[in-house]
N, CA, C and O atoms as a MOPAC input file, in Angstrom:
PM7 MOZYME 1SCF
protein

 N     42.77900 1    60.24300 1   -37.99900 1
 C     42.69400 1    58.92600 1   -37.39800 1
 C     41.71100 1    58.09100 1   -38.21700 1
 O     40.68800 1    58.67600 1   -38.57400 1
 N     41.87500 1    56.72400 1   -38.59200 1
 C     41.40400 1    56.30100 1   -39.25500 1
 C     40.10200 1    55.71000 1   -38.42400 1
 O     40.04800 1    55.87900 1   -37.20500 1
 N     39.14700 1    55.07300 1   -39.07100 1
 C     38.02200 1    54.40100 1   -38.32800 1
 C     38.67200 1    53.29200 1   -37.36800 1
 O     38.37100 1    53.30700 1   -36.17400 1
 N     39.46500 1    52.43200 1   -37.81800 1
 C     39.89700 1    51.49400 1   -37.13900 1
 C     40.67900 1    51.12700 1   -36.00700 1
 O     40.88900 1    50.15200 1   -35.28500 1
 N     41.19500 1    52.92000 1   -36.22700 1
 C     42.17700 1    52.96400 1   -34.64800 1
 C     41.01600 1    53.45500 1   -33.87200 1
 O     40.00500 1    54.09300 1   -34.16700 1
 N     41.81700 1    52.60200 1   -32.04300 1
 C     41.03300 1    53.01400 1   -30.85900 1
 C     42.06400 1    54.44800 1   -30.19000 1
 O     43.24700 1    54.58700 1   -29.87600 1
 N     40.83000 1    55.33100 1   -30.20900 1
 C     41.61000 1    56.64900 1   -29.33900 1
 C     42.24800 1    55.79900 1   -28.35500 1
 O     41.78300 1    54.70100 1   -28.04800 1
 N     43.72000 1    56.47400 1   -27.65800 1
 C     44.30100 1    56.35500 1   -26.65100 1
 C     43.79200 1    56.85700 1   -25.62100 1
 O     43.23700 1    57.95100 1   -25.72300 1
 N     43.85200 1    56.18000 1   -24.35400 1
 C     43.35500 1    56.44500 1   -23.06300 1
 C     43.93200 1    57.78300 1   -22.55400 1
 O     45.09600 1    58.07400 1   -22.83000 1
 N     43.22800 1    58.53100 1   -21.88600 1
 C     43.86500 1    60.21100 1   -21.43000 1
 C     44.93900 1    59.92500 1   -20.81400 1
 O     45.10000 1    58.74300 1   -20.50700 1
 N     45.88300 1    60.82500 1   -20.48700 1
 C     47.36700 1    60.89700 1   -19.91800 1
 C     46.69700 1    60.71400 1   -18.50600 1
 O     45.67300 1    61.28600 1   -18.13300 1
 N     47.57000 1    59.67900 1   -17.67500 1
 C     47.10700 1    59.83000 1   -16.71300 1
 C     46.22700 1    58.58600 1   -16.16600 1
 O     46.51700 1    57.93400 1   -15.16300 1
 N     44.76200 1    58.30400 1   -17.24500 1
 C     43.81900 1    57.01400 1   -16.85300 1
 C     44.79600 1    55.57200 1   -16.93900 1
 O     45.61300 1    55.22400 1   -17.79100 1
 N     44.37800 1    54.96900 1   -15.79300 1
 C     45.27300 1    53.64900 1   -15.72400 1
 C     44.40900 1    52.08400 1   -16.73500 1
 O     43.28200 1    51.66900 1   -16.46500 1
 N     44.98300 1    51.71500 1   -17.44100 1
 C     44.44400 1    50.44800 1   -17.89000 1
 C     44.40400 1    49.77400 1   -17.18200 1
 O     45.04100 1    49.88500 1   -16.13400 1
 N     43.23800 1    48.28400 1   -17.60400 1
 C     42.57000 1    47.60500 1   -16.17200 1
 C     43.27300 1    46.42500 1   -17.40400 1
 O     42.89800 1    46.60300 1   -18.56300 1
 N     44.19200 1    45.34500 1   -17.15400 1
 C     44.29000 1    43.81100 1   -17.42100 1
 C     44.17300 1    42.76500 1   -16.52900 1
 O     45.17600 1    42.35800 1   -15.94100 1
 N     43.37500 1    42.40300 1   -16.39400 1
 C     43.07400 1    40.95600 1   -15.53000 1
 C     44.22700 1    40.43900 1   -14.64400 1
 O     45.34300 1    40.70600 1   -15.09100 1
 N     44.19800 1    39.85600 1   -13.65400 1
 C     45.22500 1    39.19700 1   -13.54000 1
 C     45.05800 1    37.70700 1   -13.54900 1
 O     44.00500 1    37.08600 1   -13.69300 1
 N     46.35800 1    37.19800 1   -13.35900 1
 C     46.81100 1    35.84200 1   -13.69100 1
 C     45.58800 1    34.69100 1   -13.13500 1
 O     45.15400 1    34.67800 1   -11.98300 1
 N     45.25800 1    33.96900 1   -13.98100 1
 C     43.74600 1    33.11300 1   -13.10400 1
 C     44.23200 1    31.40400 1   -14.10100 1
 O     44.56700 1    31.19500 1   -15.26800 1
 N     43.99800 1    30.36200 1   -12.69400 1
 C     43.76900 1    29.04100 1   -13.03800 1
 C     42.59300 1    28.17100 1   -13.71300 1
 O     42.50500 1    27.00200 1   -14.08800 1
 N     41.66900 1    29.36200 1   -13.69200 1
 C     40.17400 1    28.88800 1   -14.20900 1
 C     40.52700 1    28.14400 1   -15.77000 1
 O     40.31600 1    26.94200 1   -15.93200 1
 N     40.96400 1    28.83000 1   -16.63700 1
 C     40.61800 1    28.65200 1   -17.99100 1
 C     41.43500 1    27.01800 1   -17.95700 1
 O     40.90000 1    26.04100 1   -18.48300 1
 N     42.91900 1    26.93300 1   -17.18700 1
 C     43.49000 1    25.98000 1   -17.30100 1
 C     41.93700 1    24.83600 1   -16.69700 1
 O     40.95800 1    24.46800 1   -17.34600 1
 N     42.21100 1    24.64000 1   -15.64400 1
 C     40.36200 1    23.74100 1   -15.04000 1
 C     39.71400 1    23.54900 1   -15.75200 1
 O     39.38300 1    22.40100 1   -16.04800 1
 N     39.21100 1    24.72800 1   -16.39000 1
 C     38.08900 1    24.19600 1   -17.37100 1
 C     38.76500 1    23.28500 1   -18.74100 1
 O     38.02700 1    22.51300 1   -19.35400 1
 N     40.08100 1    23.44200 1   -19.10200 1
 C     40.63400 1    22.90100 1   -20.28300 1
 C     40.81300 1    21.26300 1   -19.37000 1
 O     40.11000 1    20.43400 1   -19.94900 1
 N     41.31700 1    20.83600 1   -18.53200 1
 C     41.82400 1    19.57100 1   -17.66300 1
 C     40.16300 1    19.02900 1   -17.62200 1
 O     39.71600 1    17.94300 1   -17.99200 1
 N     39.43900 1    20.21500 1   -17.02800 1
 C     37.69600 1    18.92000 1   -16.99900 1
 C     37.42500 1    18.88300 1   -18.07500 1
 O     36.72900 1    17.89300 1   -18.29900 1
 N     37.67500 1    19.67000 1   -19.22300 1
 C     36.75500 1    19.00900 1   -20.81900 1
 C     37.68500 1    17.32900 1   -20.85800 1
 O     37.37900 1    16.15700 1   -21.07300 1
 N     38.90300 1    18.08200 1   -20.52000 1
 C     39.41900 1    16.62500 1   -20.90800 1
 C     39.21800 1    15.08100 1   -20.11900 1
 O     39.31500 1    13.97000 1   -20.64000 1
 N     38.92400 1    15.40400 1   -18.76200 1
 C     38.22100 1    14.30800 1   -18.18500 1
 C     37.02800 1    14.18900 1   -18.72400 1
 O     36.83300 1    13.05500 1   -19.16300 1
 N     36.33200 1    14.77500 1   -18.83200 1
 C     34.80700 1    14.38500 1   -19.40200 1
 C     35.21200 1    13.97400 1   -20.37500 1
 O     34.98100 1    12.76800 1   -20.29000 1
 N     35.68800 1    14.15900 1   -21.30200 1
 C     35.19800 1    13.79500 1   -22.79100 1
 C     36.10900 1    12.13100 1   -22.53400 1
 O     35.49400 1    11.18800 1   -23.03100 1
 N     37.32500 1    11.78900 1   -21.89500 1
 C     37.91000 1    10.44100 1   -21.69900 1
 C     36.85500 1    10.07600 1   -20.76800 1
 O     36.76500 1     8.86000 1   -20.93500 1
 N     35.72400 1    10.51800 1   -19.59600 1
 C     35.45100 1     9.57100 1   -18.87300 1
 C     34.20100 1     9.06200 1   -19.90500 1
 O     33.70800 1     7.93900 1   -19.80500 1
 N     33.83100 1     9.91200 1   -20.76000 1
 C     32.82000 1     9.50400 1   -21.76300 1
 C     33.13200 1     8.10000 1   -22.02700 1
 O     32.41300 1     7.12000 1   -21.83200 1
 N     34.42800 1     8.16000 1   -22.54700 1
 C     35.45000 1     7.24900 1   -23.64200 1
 C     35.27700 1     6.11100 1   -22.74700 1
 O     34.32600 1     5.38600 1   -23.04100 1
 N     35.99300 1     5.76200 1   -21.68500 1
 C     36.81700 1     5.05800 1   -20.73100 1
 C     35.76500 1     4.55400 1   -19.72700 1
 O     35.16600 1     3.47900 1   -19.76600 1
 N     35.65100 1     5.60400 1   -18.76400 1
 C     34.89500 1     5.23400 1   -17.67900 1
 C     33.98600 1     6.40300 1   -17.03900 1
 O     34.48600 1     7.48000 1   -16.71400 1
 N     32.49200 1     6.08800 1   -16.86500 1
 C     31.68800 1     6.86900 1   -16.12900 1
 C     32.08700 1     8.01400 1   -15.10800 1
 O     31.86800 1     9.22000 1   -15.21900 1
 N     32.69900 1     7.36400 1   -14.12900 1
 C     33.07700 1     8.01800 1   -13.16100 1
 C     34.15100 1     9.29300 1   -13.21600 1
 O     34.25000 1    10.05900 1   -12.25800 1
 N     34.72700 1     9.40500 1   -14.09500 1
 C     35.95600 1    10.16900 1   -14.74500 1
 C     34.77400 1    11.16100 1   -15.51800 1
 O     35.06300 1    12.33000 1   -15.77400 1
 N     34.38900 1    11.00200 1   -15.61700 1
 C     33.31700 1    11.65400 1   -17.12100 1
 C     32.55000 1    12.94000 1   -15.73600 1
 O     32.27700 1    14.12200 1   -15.94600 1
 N     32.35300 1    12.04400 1   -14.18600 1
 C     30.96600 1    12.94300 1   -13.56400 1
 C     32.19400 1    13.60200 1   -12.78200 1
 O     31.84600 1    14.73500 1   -12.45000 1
 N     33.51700 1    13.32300 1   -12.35500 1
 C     34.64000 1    14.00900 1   -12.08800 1
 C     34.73900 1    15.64200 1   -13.05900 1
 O     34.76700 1    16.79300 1   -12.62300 1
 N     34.76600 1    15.21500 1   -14.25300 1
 C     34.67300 1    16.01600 1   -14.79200 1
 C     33.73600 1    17.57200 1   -15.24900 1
 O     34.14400 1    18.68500 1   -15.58200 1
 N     32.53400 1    17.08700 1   -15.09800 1
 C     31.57600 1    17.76100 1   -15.40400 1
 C     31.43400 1    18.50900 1   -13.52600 1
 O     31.13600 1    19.69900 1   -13.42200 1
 N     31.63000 1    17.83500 1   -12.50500 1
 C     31.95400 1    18.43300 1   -10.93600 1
 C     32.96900 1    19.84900 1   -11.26300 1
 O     32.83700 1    21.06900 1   -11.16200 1
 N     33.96100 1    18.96100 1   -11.67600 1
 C     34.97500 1    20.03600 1   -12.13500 1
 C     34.95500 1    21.59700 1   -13.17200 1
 O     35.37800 1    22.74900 1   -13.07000 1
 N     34.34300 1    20.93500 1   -13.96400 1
 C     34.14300 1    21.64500 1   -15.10100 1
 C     32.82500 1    23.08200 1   -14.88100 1
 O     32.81000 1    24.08300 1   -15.59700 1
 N     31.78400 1    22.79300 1   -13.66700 1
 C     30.91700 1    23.47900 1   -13.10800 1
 C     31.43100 1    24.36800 1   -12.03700 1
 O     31.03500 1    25.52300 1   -11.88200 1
 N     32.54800 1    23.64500 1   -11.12800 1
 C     33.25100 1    24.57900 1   -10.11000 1
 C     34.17600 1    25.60500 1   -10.60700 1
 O     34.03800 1    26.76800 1   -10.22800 1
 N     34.98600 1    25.31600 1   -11.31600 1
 C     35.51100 1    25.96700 1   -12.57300 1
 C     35.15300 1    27.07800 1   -13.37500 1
 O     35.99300 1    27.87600 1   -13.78800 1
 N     34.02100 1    27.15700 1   -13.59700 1
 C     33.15100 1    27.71300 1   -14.80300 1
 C     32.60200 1    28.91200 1   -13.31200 1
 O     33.17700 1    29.99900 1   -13.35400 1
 N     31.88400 1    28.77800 1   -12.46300 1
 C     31.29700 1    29.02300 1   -11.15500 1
 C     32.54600 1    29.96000 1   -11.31200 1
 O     32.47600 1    30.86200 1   -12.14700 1
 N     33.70600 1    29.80200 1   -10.54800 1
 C     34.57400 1    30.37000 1   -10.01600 1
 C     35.24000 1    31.74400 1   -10.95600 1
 O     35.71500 1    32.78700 1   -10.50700 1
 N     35.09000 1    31.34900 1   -12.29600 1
 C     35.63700 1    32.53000 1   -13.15400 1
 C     34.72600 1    33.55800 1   -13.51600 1
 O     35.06100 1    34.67500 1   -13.91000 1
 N     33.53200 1    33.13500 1   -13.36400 1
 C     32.67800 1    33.86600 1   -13.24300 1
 C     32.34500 1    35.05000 1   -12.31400 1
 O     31.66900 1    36.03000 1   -12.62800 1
 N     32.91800 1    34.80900 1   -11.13000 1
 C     32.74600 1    35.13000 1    -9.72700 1
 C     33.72000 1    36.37600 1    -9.98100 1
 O     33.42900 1    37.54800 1   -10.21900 1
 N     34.94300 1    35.76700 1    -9.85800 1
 C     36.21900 1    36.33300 1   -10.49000 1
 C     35.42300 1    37.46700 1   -11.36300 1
 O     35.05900 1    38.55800 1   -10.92500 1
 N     35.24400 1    37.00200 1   -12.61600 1
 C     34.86000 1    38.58400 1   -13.59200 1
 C     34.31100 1    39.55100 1   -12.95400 1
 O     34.82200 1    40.66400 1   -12.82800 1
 N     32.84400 1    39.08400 1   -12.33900 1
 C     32.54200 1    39.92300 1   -11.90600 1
 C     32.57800 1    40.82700 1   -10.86800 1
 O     32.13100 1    41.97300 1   -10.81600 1
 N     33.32600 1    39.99100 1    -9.82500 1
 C     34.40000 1    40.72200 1    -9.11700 1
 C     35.14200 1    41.75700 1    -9.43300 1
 O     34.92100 1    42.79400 1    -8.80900 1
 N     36.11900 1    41.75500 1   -10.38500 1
 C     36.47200 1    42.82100 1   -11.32000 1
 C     35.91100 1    43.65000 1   -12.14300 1
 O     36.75200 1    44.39700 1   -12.64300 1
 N     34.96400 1    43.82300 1   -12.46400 1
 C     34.37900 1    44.60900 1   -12.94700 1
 C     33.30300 1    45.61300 1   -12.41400 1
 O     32.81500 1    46.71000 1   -12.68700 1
 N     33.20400 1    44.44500 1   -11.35200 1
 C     32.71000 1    46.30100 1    -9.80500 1
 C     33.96900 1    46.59800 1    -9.33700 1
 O     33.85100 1    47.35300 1    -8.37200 1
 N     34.87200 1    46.40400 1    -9.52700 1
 C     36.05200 1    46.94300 1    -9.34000 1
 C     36.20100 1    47.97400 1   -10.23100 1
 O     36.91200 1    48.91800 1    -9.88500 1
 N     35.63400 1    47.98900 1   -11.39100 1
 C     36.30700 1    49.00700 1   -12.38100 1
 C     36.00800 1    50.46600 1   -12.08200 1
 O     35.05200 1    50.48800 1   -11.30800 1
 N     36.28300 1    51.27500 1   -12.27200 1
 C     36.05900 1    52.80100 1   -11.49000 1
 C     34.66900 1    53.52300 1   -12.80100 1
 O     34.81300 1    53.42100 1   -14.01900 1
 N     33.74500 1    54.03100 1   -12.29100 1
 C     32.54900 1    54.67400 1   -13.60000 1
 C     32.95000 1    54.68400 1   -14.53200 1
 O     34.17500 1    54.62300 1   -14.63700 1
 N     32.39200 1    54.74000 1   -15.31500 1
 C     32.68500 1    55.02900 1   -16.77800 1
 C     33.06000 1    53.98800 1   -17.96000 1
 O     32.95100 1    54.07800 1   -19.18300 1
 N     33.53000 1    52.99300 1   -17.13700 1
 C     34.22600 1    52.02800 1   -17.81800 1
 C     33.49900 1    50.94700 1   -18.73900 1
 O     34.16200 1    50.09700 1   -19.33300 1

């Protein structure tokens, strides 16, 4: 086995992939209000950065949620 390959998981251990989450989209929609309410108008800009904090808050929560989920060892 070369250095670069990752051993395969034992017969049997289940892989952990995330599931499906709206966060990353949120946080992509508030950069984009902020950075136009910059542009445009104030109020769009503090929409954004509201957004962009609840957002950010929430995926966070999420991770770590999952990851006391993960079983020892992990």
């Amino acid at each position: 086995m070369s250095p670069s390959e990752t051993p395969a998981p034992p017969v049997g251990e289940e892989l952990h992939l995330p599931g499906p989450s709206l966060q990353p989209a949120l946080i992509a929609v508030s950069l984009v209000m902020l950075l136009l309410g910059l542009v445009e108008m104030w109020p769009v800009a503090l929409l954004g950065v509201l957004l962009l904090v609840a957002a950010s808050v929430s995926w966070i929560r999420a991770a770590r949620r999952e990851l006391l989920e993960l079983p020892p060892g992990h």
